[in-house]
Tab-separated table of C-alpha atoms in Angstrom:
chain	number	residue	atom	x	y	z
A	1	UNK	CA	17.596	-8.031	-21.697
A	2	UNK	CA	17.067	-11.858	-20.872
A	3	UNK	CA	18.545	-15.098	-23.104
A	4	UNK	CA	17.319	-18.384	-22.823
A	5	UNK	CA	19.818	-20.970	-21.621
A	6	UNK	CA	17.664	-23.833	-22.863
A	7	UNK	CA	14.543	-24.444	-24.414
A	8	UNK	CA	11.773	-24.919	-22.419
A	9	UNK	CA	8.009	-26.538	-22.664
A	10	UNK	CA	7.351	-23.947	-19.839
A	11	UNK	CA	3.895	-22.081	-21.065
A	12	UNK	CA	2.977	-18.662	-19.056
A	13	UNK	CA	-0.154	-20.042	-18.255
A	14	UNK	CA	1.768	-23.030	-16.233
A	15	UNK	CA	3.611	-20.723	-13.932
A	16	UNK	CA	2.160	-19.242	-10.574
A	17	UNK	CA	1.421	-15.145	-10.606
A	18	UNK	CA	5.037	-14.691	-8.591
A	19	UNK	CA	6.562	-16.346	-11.603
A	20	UNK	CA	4.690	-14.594	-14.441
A	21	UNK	CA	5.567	-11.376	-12.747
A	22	UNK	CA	8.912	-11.840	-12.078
A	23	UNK	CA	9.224	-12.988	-15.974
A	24	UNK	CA	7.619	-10.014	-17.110
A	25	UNK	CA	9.571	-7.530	-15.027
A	26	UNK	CA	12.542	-8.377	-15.775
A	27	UNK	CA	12.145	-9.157	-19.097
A	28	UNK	CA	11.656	-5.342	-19.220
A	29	UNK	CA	13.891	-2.285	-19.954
A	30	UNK	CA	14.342	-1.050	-17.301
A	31	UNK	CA	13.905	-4.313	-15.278
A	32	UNK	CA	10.861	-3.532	-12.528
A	33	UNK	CA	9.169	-6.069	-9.482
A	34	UNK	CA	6.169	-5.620	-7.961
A	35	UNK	CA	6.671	-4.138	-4.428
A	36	UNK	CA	3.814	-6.391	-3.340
A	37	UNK	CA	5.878	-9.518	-3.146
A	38	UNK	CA	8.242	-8.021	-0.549
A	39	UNK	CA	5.327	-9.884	1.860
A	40	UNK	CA	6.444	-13.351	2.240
A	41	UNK	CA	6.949	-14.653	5.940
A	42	UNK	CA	10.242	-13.034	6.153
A	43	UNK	CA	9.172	-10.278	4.449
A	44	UNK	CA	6.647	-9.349	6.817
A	45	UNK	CA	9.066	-9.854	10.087
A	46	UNK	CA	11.269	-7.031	8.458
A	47	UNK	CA	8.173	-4.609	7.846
A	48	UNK	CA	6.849	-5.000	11.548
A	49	UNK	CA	10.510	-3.767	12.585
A	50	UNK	CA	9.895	-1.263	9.963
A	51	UNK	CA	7.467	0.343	11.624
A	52	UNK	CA	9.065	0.457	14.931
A	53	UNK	CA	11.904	2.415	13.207
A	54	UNK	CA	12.272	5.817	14.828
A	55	UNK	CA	13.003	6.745	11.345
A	56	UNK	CA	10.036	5.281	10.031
A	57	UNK	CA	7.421	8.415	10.726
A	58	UNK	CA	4.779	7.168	8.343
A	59	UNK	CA	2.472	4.795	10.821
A	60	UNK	CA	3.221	7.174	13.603
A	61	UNK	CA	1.921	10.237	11.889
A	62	UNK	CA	-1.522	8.646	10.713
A	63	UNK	CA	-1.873	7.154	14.521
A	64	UNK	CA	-1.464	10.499	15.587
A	65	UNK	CA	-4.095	11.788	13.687
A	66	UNK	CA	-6.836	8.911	14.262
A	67	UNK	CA	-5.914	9.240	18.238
A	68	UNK	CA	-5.720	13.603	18.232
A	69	UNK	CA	-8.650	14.213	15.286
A	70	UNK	CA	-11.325	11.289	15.940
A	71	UNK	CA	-13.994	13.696	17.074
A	72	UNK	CA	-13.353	15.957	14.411
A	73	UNK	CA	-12.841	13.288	11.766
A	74	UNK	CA	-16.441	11.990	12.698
A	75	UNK	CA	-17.863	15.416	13.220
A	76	UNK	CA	-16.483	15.685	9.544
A	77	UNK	CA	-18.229	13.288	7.926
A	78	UNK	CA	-21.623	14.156	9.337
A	79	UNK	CA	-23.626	10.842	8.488
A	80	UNK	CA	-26.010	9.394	10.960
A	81	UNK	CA	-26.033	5.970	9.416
A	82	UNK	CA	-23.176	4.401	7.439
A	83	UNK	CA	-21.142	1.855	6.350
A	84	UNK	CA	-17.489	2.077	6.977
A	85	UNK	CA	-15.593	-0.033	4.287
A	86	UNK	CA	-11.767	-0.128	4.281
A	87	UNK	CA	-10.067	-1.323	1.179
A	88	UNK	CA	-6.850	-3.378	2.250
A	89	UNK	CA	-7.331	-3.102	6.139
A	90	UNK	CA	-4.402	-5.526	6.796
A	91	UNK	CA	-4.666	-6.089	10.942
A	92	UNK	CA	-6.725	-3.015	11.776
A	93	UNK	CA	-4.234	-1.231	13.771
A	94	UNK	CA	-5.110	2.436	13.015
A	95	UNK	CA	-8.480	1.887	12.261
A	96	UNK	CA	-9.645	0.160	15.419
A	97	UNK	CA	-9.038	3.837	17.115
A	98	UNK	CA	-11.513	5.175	15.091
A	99	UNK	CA	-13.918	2.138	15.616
A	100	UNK	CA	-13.484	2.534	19.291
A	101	UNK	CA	-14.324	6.234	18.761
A	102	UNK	CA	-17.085	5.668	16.707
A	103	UNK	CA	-18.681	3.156	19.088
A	104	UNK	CA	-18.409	5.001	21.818
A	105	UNK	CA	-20.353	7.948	20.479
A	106	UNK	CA	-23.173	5.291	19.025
A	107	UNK	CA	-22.751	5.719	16.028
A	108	UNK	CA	-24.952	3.334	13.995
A	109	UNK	CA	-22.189	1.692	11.025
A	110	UNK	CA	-20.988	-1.012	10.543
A	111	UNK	CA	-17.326	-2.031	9.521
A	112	UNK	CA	-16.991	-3.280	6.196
A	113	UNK	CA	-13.042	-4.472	5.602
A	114	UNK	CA	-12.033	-5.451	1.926
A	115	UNK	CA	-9.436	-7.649	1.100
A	116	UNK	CA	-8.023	-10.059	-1.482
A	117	UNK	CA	-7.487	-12.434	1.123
A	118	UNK	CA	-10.679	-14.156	2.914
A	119	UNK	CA	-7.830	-15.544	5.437
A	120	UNK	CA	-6.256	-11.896	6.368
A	121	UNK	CA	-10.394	-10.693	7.044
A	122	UNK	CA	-10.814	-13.994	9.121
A	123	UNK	CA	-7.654	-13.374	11.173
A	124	UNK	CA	-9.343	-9.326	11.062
A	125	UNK	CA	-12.845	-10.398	11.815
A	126	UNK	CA	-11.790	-12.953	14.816
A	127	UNK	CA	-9.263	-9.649	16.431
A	128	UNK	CA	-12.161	-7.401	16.270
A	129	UNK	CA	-14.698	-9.639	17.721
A	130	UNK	CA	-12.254	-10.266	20.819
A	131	UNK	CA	-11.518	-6.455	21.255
A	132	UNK	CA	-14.805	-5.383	20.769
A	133	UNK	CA	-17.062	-7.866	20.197
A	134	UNK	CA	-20.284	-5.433	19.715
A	135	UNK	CA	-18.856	-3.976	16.512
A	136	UNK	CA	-20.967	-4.803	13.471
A	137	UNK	CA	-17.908	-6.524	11.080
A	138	UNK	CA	-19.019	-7.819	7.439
A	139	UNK	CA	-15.626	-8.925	5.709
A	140	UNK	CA	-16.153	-8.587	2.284
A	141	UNK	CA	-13.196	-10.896	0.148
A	142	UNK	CA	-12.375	-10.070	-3.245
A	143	UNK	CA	-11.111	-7.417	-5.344
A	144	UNK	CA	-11.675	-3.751	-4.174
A	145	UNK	CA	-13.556	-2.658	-7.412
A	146	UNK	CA	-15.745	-5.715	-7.809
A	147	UNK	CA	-16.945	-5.155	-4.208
A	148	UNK	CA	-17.924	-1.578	-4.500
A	149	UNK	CA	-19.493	-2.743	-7.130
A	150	UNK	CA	-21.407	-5.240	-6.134
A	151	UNK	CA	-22.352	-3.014	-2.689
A	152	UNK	CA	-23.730	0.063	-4.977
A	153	UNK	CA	-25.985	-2.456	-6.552
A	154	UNK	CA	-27.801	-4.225	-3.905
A	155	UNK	CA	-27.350	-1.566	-1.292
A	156	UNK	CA	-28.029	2.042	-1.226
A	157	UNK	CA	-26.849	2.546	2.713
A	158	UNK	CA	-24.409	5.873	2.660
A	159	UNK	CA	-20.581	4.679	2.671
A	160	UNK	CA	-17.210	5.702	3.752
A	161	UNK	CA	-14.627	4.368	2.318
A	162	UNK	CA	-10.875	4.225	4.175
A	163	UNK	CA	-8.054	3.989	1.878
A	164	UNK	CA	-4.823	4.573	4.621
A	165	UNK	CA	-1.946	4.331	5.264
A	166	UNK	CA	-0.220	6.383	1.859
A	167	UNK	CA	-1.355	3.589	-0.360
A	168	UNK	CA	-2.167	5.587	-3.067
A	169	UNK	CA	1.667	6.512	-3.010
A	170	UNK	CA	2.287	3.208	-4.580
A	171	UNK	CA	0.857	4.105	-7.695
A	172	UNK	CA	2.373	6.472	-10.161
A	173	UNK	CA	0.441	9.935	-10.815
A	174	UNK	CA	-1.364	9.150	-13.711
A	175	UNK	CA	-2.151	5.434	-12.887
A	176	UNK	CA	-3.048	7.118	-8.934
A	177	UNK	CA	-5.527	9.348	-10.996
A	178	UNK	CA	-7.430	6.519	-12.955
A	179	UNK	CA	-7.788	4.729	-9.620
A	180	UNK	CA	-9.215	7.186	-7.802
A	181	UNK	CA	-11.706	7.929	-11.202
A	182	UNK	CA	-12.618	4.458	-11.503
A	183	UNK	CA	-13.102	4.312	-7.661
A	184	UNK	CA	-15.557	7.568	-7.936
A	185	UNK	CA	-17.526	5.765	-10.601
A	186	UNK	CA	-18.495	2.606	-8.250
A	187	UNK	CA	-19.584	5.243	-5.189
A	188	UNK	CA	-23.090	7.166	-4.865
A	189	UNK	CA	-23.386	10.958	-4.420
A	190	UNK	CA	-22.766	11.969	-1.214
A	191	UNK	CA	-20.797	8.785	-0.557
A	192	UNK	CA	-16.877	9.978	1.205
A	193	UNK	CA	-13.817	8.593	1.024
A	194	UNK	CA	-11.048	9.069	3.674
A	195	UNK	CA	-7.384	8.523	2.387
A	196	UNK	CA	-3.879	9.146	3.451
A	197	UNK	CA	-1.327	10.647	1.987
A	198	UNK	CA	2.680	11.182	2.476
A	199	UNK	CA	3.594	15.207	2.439
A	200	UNK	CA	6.889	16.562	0.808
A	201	UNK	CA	8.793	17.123	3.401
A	202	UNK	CA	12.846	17.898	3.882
A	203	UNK	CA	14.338	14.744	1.439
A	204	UNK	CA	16.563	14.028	4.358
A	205	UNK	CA	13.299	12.796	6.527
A	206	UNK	CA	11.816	10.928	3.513
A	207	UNK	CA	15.499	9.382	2.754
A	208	UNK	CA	16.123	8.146	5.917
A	209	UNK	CA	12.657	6.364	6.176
A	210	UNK	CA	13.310	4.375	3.103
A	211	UNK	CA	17.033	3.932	3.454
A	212	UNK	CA	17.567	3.518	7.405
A	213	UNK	CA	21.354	3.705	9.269
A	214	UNK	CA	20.434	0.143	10.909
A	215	UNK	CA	19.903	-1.409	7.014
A	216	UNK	CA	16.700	-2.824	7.733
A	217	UNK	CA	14.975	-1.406	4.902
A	218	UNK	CA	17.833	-2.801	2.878
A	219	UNK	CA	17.341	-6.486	4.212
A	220	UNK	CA	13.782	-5.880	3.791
A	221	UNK	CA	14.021	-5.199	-0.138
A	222	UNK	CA	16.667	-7.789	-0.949
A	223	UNK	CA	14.500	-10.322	0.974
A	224	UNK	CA	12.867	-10.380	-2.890
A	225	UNK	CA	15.717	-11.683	-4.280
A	226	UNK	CA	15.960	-14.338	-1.350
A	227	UNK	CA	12.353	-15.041	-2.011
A	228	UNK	CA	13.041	-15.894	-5.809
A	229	UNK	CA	15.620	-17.855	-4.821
A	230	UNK	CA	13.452	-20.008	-2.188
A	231	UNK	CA	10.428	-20.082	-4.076
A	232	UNK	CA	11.564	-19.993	-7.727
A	233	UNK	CA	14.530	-21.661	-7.613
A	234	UNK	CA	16.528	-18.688	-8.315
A	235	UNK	CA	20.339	-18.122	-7.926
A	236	UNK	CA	20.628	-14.484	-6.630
A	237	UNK	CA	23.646	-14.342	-4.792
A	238	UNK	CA	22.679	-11.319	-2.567
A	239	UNK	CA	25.579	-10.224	-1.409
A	240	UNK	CA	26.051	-9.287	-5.058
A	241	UNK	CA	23.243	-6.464	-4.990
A	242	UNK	CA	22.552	-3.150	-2.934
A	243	UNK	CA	19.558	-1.198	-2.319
A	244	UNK	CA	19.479	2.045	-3.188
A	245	UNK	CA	16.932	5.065	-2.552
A	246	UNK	CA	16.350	8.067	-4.270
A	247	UNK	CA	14.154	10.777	-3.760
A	248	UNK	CA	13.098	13.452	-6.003
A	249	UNK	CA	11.814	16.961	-4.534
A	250	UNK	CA	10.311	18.302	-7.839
A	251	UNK	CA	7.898	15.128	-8.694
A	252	UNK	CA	8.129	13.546	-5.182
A	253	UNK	CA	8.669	10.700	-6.329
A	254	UNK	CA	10.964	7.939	-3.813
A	255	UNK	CA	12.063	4.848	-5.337
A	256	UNK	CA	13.965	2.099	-4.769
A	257	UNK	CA	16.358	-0.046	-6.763
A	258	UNK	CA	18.043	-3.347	-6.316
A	259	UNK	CA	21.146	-2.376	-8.010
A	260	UNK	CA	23.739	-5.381	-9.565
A	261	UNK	CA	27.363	-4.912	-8.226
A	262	UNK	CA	28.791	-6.484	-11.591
A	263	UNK	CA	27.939	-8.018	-14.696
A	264	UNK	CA	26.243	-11.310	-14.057
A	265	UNK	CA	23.522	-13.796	-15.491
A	266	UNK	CA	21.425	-15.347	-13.131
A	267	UNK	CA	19.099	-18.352	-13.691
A	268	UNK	CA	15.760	-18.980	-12.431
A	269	UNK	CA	14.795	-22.980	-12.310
A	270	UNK	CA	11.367	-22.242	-12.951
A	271	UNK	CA	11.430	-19.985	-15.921
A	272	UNK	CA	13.956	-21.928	-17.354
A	273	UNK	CA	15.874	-18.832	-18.199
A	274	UNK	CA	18.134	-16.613	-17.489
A	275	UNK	CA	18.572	-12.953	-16.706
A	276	UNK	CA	21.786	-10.270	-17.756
A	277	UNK	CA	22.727	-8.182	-15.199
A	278	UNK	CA	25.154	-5.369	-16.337
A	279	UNK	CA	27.676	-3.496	-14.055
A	280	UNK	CA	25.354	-1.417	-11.766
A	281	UNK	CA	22.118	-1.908	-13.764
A	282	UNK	CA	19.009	-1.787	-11.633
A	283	UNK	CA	15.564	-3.436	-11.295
A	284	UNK	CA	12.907	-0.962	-9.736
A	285	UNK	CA	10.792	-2.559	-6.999
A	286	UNK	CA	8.798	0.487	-4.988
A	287	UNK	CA	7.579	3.692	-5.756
A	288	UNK	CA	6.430	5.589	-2.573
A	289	UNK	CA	4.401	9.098	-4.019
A	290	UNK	CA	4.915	12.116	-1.939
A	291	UNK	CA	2.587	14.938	-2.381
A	292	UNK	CA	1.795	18.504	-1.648
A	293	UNK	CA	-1.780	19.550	-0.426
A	294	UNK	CA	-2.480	21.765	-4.053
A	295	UNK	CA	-1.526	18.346	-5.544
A	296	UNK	CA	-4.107	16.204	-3.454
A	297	UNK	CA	-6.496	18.853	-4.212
A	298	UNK	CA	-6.018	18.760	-7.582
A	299	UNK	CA	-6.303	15.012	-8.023
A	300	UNK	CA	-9.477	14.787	-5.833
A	301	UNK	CA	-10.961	17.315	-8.249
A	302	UNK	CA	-9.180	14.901	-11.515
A	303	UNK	CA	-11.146	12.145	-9.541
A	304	UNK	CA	-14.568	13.994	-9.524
A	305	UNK	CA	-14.181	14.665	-5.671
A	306	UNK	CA	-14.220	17.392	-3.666
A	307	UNK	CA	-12.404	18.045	-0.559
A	308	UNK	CA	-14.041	18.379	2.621
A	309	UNK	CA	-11.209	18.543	5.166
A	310	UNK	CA	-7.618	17.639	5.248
A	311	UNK	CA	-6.333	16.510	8.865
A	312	UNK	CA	-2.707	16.796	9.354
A	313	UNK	CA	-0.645	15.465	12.106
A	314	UNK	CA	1.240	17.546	14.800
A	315	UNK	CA	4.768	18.269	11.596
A	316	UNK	CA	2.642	18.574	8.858
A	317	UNK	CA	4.295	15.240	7.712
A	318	UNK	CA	0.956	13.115	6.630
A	319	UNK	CA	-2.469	13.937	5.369
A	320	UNK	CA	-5.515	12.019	5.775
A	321	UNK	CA	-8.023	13.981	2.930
A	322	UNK	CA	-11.910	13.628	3.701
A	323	UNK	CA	-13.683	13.490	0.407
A	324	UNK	CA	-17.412	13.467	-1.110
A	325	UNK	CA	-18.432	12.407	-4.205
A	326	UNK	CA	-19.894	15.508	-5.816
């Protein structure tokens, strides 16, 4: 629960989205933060070394995939003509093997990344133009949904859409499932989607990619309560706190917690407020969604999809599920 320390003139309206999210969150029971605001500059130092991790098997495993399966990934989804659009392509890493691939079999598409962020597509757009500068690239900024939309109304070209990288993972089951329904609704017949997924595996593999011997998974999640405390004037003492992972077999659900050594209050300058802590009480900041292939099947089918093909990588660690719109 949270207590004012003084009265404040502070309106939600007035504070930035980091601030109206962090009020919200931990104003809850349990307390919760959004996993997307482990990205600050620091933030995304400690996820680059993330993914150099030998533990870290997830960007591995999809590489694997793109560099092993490209023929039969294409072969798969059998369009002469399309548009390839990728919703959250971050730097292209992955994908650029299959734009390679895709080129060099001339195919006629044209890449079509989605993002929030008109300056992440720029930095995108510029990369791809310098490594392979007769790829057809049409950033499209704004909010995944909106843009589907907006393509399904003024153009009737046959899509793929790429949705990598375990993404859906972040979102609980149920929440996963209305996504993937309301992402249906803004794509034609015959239109596919290609999207990872994270296997169950043995817990001991998942564990140790979320909670790794070197810590840096650890510095990487209390790096939010740094953040606070640069950008929000916070007081987090973070020597205070300790990550913690769990992993469930059953549901497959991982999670991590920032978890509070000892009773405490801590204020944040601009909230104007603070926050109770008890002993060992913990805020939940990730949710990483495991699944089995009869569960992906079933949600593509929840989704009004149907599966084409399901490529695996070399341990059966990490799915990437080629789907049609019925």
């Amino acid at each position: 629960m949270s207590s004012n320390t003084a009265s404040t003139a502070i309106t939600t309206a007035e504070l930035s989205a980091f601030a109206r999210d962090v009020l919200h969150g931990l104003s809850k029971t349990p307390k919760q933060l959004p996993s997307m605001y482990f990205y600050d500059e620091r933030g995304d130092q400690l996820f680059q070394d993330i993914m150099h991790m030998p533990e870290y098997y997830l960007m591995n495993c999809e590489l694997d995939i793109f560099e092993q399966q490209k023929a039969q990934i294409l072969n798969a989804i059998g369009l002469e003509h399309f548009h390839l659009l990728e919703l959250g392509a971050g730097d292209g890493y992955k994908t650029r093997v299959l734009l390679r691939h895709f080129m060099e079999q001339s195919v006629d598409f044209e890449y079509q990344p989605v993002d929030i962020s008109p300056n992440v597509l720029l930095e995108l757009e510029q990369r791809l133009r310098e490594e392979l500068p007769e790829l057809k690239v049409h950033p499209l900024p704004g909010d995944y949904f909106k843009v589907l939309h907006e393509v399904k109304e003024t153009d009737a070209t046959p899509k793929v859409v790429l949705f990598l990288g375990a993404n859906i993972g972040n979102y609980p089951q149920e929440r996963a499932a209305a996504f993937l329904r309301h992402l249906q609704d803004e794509l034609n017949p015959g239109d596919k989607l290609l999207i990872g997924f994270d296997l169950k595996k043995d817990p001991d593999v998942i564990l140790n990619a979320y909670n790794d011997p070197a810590g840096i998974t650890a510095a990487f999640n209390l790096n939010l309560l740094e953040r606070m405390n640069r950008e929000l004037g916070a007081n987090f003492d973070v020597q205070d706190f300790r990550h913690w992972e769990s992993y469930n077999p059953v549901t497959g659900a991982t999670r991590s917690f920032l978890v509070s050594k000892k009773a405490q209050h801590v204020f944040i300058k601009a909230l104007n407020q603070s926050f109770h802590f008890d002993a060992w009480e913990a805020i939940n900041v990730e949710l990483s969604q495991k699944y089995s292939l009869p569960e992906i099947e079933s949600l593509a089918r929840e989704a009004g999809f149907q599966v084409e093909q399901h490529f695996t990588d070399d341990q059966g660690y990490f799915v990437d599920s080629l789907w049609v719109k019925a």
